[in-house]
Amino acid sequence: MDIFQNGKKGSSQFQAAETGEVSSQHPYAEQRIGRPNVVTVDFNNSQEFEAAIQEIMRTKVMYQCRGAFLPYEYTCEGMLERVSAYIEHQDFCHPDPPFPPLNASKSWPGNPPSPFMLLQHNNTSTLVWAPNATAPPCWPPLSALQLLLAPEGLSCARSCTEENLVCEPAFFPFINNLEAFGG
């Protein structure tokens, strides 16, 4: 069982977050594993902390995997599956440029040209890689890329979780540049 401290607005540790708020030190464990195996508590609130300790002491947790709860993602098999998928789609001999060359922008839709198109879904705006935009071969494929515009005041992580999306660092080079948004 793990206990994680709540992030507090204004805490220097969390200033880089877009809203200045982080739900915990390990949101994945908090959201995907949850109670009774993960308890999030505010260490600055002694009553909440004491109540959490008392609750933990009263809780009988059903243990798996030789005495501890272990999500599939953290098992040897789960890790090997992720590593296999990542390596299988790599081309170490012919690395691609991190973003399509500017002359590829002629095939992009929109004015100014952008490789993204806007979709409206469940009161959210989502940008996806346009099917007619030139996309370099990469893994995961750019057809899986979705950029979600979080409502004001809601963190990106929370918005993505609510839409069952995950943050994929491999896509950052394609979205973190001026060309991606048409200059």
PDB file of C-alpha atoms in Angstrom, residues 3-182:
ATOM      1  CA  ILE A   3       0.438   6.848   0.416  1.00  0.00           C
ATOM      2  CA  PHE A   4       0.954   9.827  -1.878  1.00  0.00           C
ATOM      3  CA  GLN A   5       0.895  13.467  -0.890  1.00  0.00           C
ATOM      4  CA  ASN A   6      -1.601  15.783  -2.534  1.00  0.00           C
ATOM      5  CA  GLY A   7      -0.093  18.557  -4.638  1.00  0.00           C
ATOM      6  CA  LYS A   8      -1.024  22.029  -3.475  1.00  0.00           C
ATOM      7  CA  LYS A   9      -1.514  25.103  -5.624  1.00  0.00           C
ATOM      8  CA  GLY A  10       1.447  27.407  -5.249  1.00  0.00           C
ATOM      9  CA  SER A  11       3.827  24.643  -4.171  1.00  0.00           C
ATOM     10  CA  SER A  12       7.147  25.191  -5.949  1.00  0.00           C
ATOM     11  CA  GLN A  13       7.217  21.495  -6.849  1.00  0.00           C
ATOM     12  CA  PHE A  14       4.089  21.900  -8.969  1.00  0.00           C
ATOM     13  CA  GLN A  15       4.562  25.389 -10.485  1.00  0.00           C
ATOM     14  CA  ALA A  16       5.306  23.912 -13.917  1.00  0.00           C
ATOM     15  CA  ALA A  17       1.842  22.351 -14.134  1.00  0.00           C
ATOM     16  CA  GLU A  18      -0.452  24.394 -16.343  1.00  0.00           C
ATOM     17  CA  THR A  19      -3.005  24.983 -13.577  1.00  0.00           C
ATOM     18  CA  GLY A  20      -0.525  24.929 -10.693  1.00  0.00           C
ATOM     19  CA  GLU A  21      -2.442  21.973  -9.241  1.00  0.00           C
ATOM     20  CA  VAL A  22      -1.519  18.318  -9.276  1.00  0.00           C
ATOM     21  CA  SER A  23      -3.798  15.688  -7.777  1.00  0.00           C
ATOM     22  CA  SER A  24      -0.954  13.646  -6.315  1.00  0.00           C
ATOM     23  CA  GLN A  25       2.669  12.674  -6.694  1.00  0.00           C
ATOM     24  CA  HIS A  26       1.571   9.662  -8.731  1.00  0.00           C
ATOM     25  CA  PRO A  27      -1.750  10.347 -10.533  1.00  0.00           C
ATOM     26  CA  TYR A  28      -1.572   7.055 -12.456  1.00  0.00           C
ATOM     27  CA  ALA A  29      -1.514   5.017  -9.240  1.00  0.00           C
ATOM     28  CA  GLU A  30      -4.218   7.193  -7.710  1.00  0.00           C
ATOM     29  CA  GLN A  31      -6.564   6.930 -10.706  1.00  0.00           C
ATOM     30  CA  ARG A  32      -5.874   3.467 -12.137  1.00  0.00           C
ATOM     31  CA  ILE A  33      -5.133   1.468  -8.981  1.00  0.00           C
ATOM     32  CA  GLY A  34      -6.908   3.501  -6.308  1.00  0.00           C
ATOM     33  CA  ARG A  35      -8.165   2.450  -2.915  1.00  0.00           C
ATOM     34  CA  PRO A  36      -7.508   0.337  -0.966  1.00  0.00           C
ATOM     35  CA  ASN A  37      -4.024  -0.071  -2.460  1.00  0.00           C
ATOM     36  CA  VAL A  38      -3.331   3.645  -2.986  1.00  0.00           C
ATOM     37  CA  VAL A  39      -4.424   6.373  -0.595  1.00  0.00           C
ATOM     38  CA  THR A  40      -3.878  10.044  -1.393  1.00  0.00           C
ATOM     39  CA  VAL A  41      -3.699  12.333   1.607  1.00  0.00           C
ATOM     40  CA  ASP A  42      -2.777  15.943   2.346  1.00  0.00           C
ATOM     41  CA  PHE A  43       0.228  15.749   4.685  1.00  0.00           C
ATOM     42  CA  ASN A  44      -0.454  19.335   5.773  1.00  0.00           C
ATOM     43  CA  ASN A  45      -3.816  18.309   7.251  1.00  0.00           C
ATOM     44  CA  SER A  46      -2.985  16.301  10.385  1.00  0.00           C
ATOM     45  CA  GLN A  47      -6.596  15.176  10.930  1.00  0.00           C
ATOM     46  CA  GLU A  48      -6.887  13.874   7.350  1.00  0.00           C
ATOM     47  CA  PHE A  49      -3.495  12.189   7.650  1.00  0.00           C
ATOM     48  CA  GLU A  50      -4.407  10.507  10.970  1.00  0.00           C
ATOM     49  CA  ALA A  51      -7.783   9.370   9.573  1.00  0.00           C
ATOM     50  CA  ALA A  52      -6.042   7.867   6.527  1.00  0.00           C
ATOM     51  CA  ILE A  53      -3.584   5.957   8.737  1.00  0.00           C
ATOM     52  CA  GLN A  54      -6.455   4.617  10.875  1.00  0.00           C
ATOM     53  CA  GLU A  55      -8.392   3.600   7.749  1.00  0.00           C
ATOM     54  CA  ILE A  56      -5.336   1.817   6.346  1.00  0.00           C
ATOM     55  CA  MET A  57      -4.823  -0.070   9.606  1.00  0.00           C
ATOM     56  CA  ARG A  58      -8.470  -1.257   9.566  1.00  0.00           C
ATOM     57  CA  THR A  59      -8.458  -2.210   5.874  1.00  0.00           C
ATOM     58  CA  LYS A  60      -7.916  -5.803   4.890  1.00  0.00           C
ATOM     59  CA  VAL A  61      -6.417  -5.750   1.407  1.00  0.00           C
ATOM     60  CA  MET A  62      -6.649  -8.812  -0.805  1.00  0.00           C
ATOM     61  CA  TYR A  63      -3.081  -9.285  -1.977  1.00  0.00           C
ATOM     62  CA  GLN A  64      -2.161 -10.701  -5.347  1.00  0.00           C
ATOM     63  CA  CYS A  65       1.156 -11.622  -6.963  1.00  0.00           C
ATOM     64  CA  ARG A  66       3.021 -12.989  -3.949  1.00  0.00           C
ATOM     65  CA  GLY A  67       1.768 -10.516  -1.403  1.00  0.00           C
ATOM     66  CA  ALA A  68       1.437  -7.232  -3.286  1.00  0.00           C
ATOM     67  CA  PHE A  69      -0.938  -5.684  -5.785  1.00  0.00           C
ATOM     68  CA  LEU A  70       0.833  -5.200  -9.084  1.00  0.00           C
ATOM     69  CA  PRO A  71      -0.921  -3.670 -12.102  1.00  0.00           C
ATOM     70  CA  TYR A  72      -0.304  -5.491 -15.380  1.00  0.00           C
ATOM     71  CA  GLU A  73       1.636  -2.493 -16.737  1.00  0.00           C
ATOM     72  CA  TYR A  74       4.263  -2.993 -14.020  1.00  0.00           C
ATOM     73  CA  THR A  75       4.673  -6.748 -14.437  1.00  0.00           C
ATOM     74  CA  CYS A  76       7.592  -8.172 -16.405  1.00  0.00           C
ATOM     75  CA  GLU A  77       5.170  -9.247 -19.135  1.00  0.00           C
ATOM     76  CA  GLY A  78       3.532  -5.808 -19.316  1.00  0.00           C
ATOM     77  CA  MET A  79       6.868  -4.025 -19.524  1.00  0.00           C
ATOM     78  CA  LEU A  80       8.185  -6.413 -22.179  1.00  0.00           C
ATOM     79  CA  GLU A  81       5.002  -5.856 -24.191  1.00  0.00           C
ATOM     80  CA  ARG A  82       5.548  -2.077 -24.144  1.00  0.00           C
ATOM     81  CA  VAL A  83       9.256  -2.362 -24.963  1.00  0.00           C
ATOM     82  CA  SER A  84       8.495  -4.794 -27.796  1.00  0.00           C
ATOM     83  CA  ALA A  85       5.881  -2.473 -29.334  1.00  0.00           C
ATOM     84  CA  TYR A  86       8.272   0.466 -29.057  1.00  0.00           C
ATOM     85  CA  ILE A  87      11.338  -1.266 -30.520  1.00  0.00           C
ATOM     86  CA  GLU A  88       9.448  -3.170 -33.210  1.00  0.00           C
ATOM     87  CA  HIS A  89       8.474   0.082 -34.895  1.00  0.00           C
ATOM     88  CA  GLN A  90      11.851   1.837 -34.704  1.00  0.00           C
ATOM     89  CA  ASP A  91      14.145   2.410 -37.670  1.00  0.00           C
ATOM     90  CA  PHE A  92      17.557   3.100 -36.203  1.00  0.00           C
ATOM     91  CA  CYS A  93      19.248   3.131 -39.626  1.00  0.00           C
ATOM     92  CA  HIS A  94      17.143   5.857 -41.254  1.00  0.00           C
ATOM     93  CA  PRO A  95      15.897   8.266 -38.603  1.00  0.00           C
ATOM     94  CA  ASP A  96      13.152  10.562 -39.812  1.00  0.00           C
ATOM     95  CA  PRO A  97      13.188  14.300 -39.251  1.00  0.00           C
ATOM     96  CA  PRO A  98      11.155  15.233 -36.158  1.00  0.00           C
ATOM     97  CA  PHE A  99       8.571  17.086 -38.240  1.00  0.00           C
ATOM     98  CA  PRO A 100       7.546  16.942 -41.911  1.00  0.00           C
ATOM     99  CA  PRO A 101       9.622  19.358 -44.017  1.00  0.00           C
ATOM    100  CA  LEU A 102       8.067  22.738 -44.716  1.00  0.00           C
ATOM    101  CA  ASN A 103       7.517  21.906 -48.397  1.00  0.00           C
ATOM    102  CA  ALA A 104       5.136  19.160 -47.219  1.00  0.00           C
ATOM    103  CA  SER A 105       2.901  21.903 -45.824  1.00  0.00           C
ATOM    104  CA  LYS A 106       1.524  22.545 -49.333  1.00  0.00           C
ATOM    105  CA  SER A 107      -0.620  19.425 -48.919  1.00  0.00           C
ATOM    106  CA  TRP A 108      -1.921  20.519 -45.525  1.00  0.00           C
ATOM    107  CA  PRO A 109      -5.506  21.783 -45.286  1.00  0.00           C
ATOM    108  CA  GLY A 110      -6.545  25.136 -43.880  1.00  0.00           C
ATOM    109  CA  ASN A 111      -5.440  28.728 -44.051  1.00  0.00           C
ATOM    110  CA  PRO A 112      -2.788  29.033 -42.747  1.00  0.00           C
ATOM    111  CA  PRO A 113      -1.871  25.423 -43.579  1.00  0.00           C
ATOM    112  CA  SER A 114      -1.803  23.038 -40.626  1.00  0.00           C
ATOM    113  CA  PRO A 115      -1.525  19.246 -40.446  1.00  0.00           C
ATOM    114  CA  PHE A 116      -4.361  19.205 -37.898  1.00  0.00           C
ATOM    115  CA  MET A 117      -8.124  19.322 -38.245  1.00  0.00           C
ATOM    116  CA  LEU A 118     -10.606  20.231 -35.508  1.00  0.00           C
ATOM    117  CA  LEU A 119     -13.231  17.789 -34.241  1.00  0.00           C
ATOM    118  CA  GLN A 120     -16.005  18.547 -31.750  1.00  0.00           C
ATOM    119  CA  HIS A 121     -16.795  15.692 -29.348  1.00  0.00           C
ATOM    120  CA  ASN A 122     -18.603  15.631 -25.974  1.00  0.00           C
ATOM    121  CA  ASN A 123     -18.316  19.407 -25.435  1.00  0.00           C
ATOM    122  CA  THR A 124     -14.561  19.300 -26.082  1.00  0.00           C
ATOM    123  CA  SER A 125     -12.436  20.409 -28.996  1.00  0.00           C
ATOM    124  CA  THR A 126      -9.978  17.828 -30.285  1.00  0.00           C
ATOM    125  CA  LEU A 127      -7.301  18.282 -32.926  1.00  0.00           C
ATOM    126  CA  VAL A 128      -6.351  15.198 -34.936  1.00  0.00           C
ATOM    127  CA  TRP A 129      -3.759  14.670 -37.670  1.00  0.00           C
ATOM    128  CA  ALA A 130      -5.614  15.353 -40.923  1.00  0.00           C
ATOM    129  CA  PRO A 131      -5.914  12.212 -43.072  1.00  0.00           C
ATOM    130  CA  ASN A 132      -4.779  14.103 -46.198  1.00  0.00           C
ATOM    131  CA  ALA A 133      -1.734  15.692 -44.469  1.00  0.00           C
ATOM    132  CA  THR A 134       1.658  14.155 -45.157  1.00  0.00           C
ATOM    133  CA  ALA A 135       2.751  12.192 -42.107  1.00  0.00           C
ATOM    134  CA  PRO A 136       6.192  10.721 -41.547  1.00  0.00           C
ATOM    135  CA  PRO A 137       6.352   7.073 -40.539  1.00  0.00           C
ATOM    136  CA  CYS A 138       6.560   6.862 -36.759  1.00  0.00           C
ATOM    137  CA  TRP A 139       5.329   4.816 -33.830  1.00  0.00           C
ATOM    138  CA  PRO A 140       2.747   5.277 -32.561  1.00  0.00           C
ATOM    139  CA  PRO A 141       1.332   6.359 -35.928  1.00  0.00           C
ATOM    140  CA  LEU A 142       0.239   9.976 -36.240  1.00  0.00           C
ATOM    141  CA  SER A 143      -3.267   8.756 -37.073  1.00  0.00           C
ATOM    142  CA  ALA A 144      -3.521   7.973 -33.328  1.00  0.00           C
ATOM    143  CA  LEU A 145      -2.598  11.549 -32.360  1.00  0.00           C
ATOM    144  CA  GLN A 146      -5.362  13.560 -30.697  1.00  0.00           C
ATOM    145  CA  LEU A 147      -4.828  16.980 -29.150  1.00  0.00           C
ATOM    146  CA  LEU A 148      -7.466  17.796 -26.592  1.00  0.00           C
ATOM    147  CA  LEU A 149      -8.206  21.406 -25.689  1.00  0.00           C
ATOM    148  CA  ALA A 150      -8.881  21.371 -21.958  1.00  0.00           C
ATOM    149  CA  PRO A 151     -11.610  23.672 -20.640  1.00  0.00           C
ATOM    150  CA  GLU A 152     -10.289  26.652 -18.691  1.00  0.00           C
ATOM    151  CA  GLY A 153      -9.376  25.723 -15.129  1.00  0.00           C
ATOM    152  CA  LEU A 154      -9.168  21.994 -15.838  1.00  0.00           C
ATOM    153  CA  SER A 155      -5.743  20.392 -16.056  1.00  0.00           C
ATOM    154  CA  CYS A 156      -4.652  18.669 -19.250  1.00  0.00           C
ATOM    155  CA  ALA A 157      -4.135  15.403 -17.371  1.00  0.00           C
ATOM    156  CA  ARG A 158      -7.686  15.515 -15.939  1.00  0.00           C
ATOM    157  CA  SER A 159      -9.223  16.395 -19.345  1.00  0.00           C
ATOM    158  CA  CYS A 160      -7.406  13.533 -21.048  1.00  0.00           C
ATOM    159  CA  THR A 161      -8.390  11.076 -18.312  1.00  0.00           C
ATOM    160  CA  GLU A 162     -12.054  12.065 -18.672  1.00  0.00           C
ATOM    161  CA  GLU A 163     -11.827  11.397 -22.436  1.00  0.00           C
ATOM    162  CA  ASN A 164      -9.946   8.084 -21.899  1.00  0.00           C
ATOM    163  CA  LEU A 165      -6.820   9.499 -23.546  1.00  0.00           C
ATOM    164  CA  VAL A 166      -3.219   9.175 -22.392  1.00  0.00           C
ATOM    165  CA  CYS A 167      -0.285  11.515 -22.893  1.00  0.00           C
ATOM    166  CA  GLU A 168       2.170  10.056 -25.443  1.00  0.00           C
ATOM    167  CA  PRO A 169       5.610  11.728 -25.283  1.00  0.00           C
ATOM    168  CA  ALA A 170       6.524  10.381 -28.743  1.00  0.00           C
ATOM    169  CA  PHE A 171       4.055  12.908 -30.225  1.00  0.00           C
ATOM    170  CA  PHE A 172       5.641  15.981 -28.585  1.00  0.00           C
ATOM    171  CA  PRO A 173       8.035  16.757 -31.485  1.00  0.00           C
ATOM    172  CA  PHE A 174       5.030  16.898 -33.831  1.00  0.00           C
ATOM    173  CA  ILE A 175       3.004  19.314 -31.720  1.00  0.00           C
ATOM    174  CA  ASN A 176       5.565  21.395 -29.858  1.00  0.00           C
ATOM    175  CA  ASN A 177       6.580  23.652 -32.746  1.00  0.00           C
ATOM    176  CA  LEU A 178       5.329  26.668 -34.640  1.00  0.00           C
ATOM    177  CA  GLU A 179       4.822  24.817 -37.935  1.00  0.00           C
ATOM    178  CA  ALA A 180       2.300  22.454 -36.366  1.00  0.00           C
ATOM    179  CA  PHE A 181      -0.060  25.334 -35.716  1.00  0.00           C
ATOM    180  CA  GLY A 182       0.402  27.091 -39.026  1.00  0.00           C
TER     181      GLY A 182
END
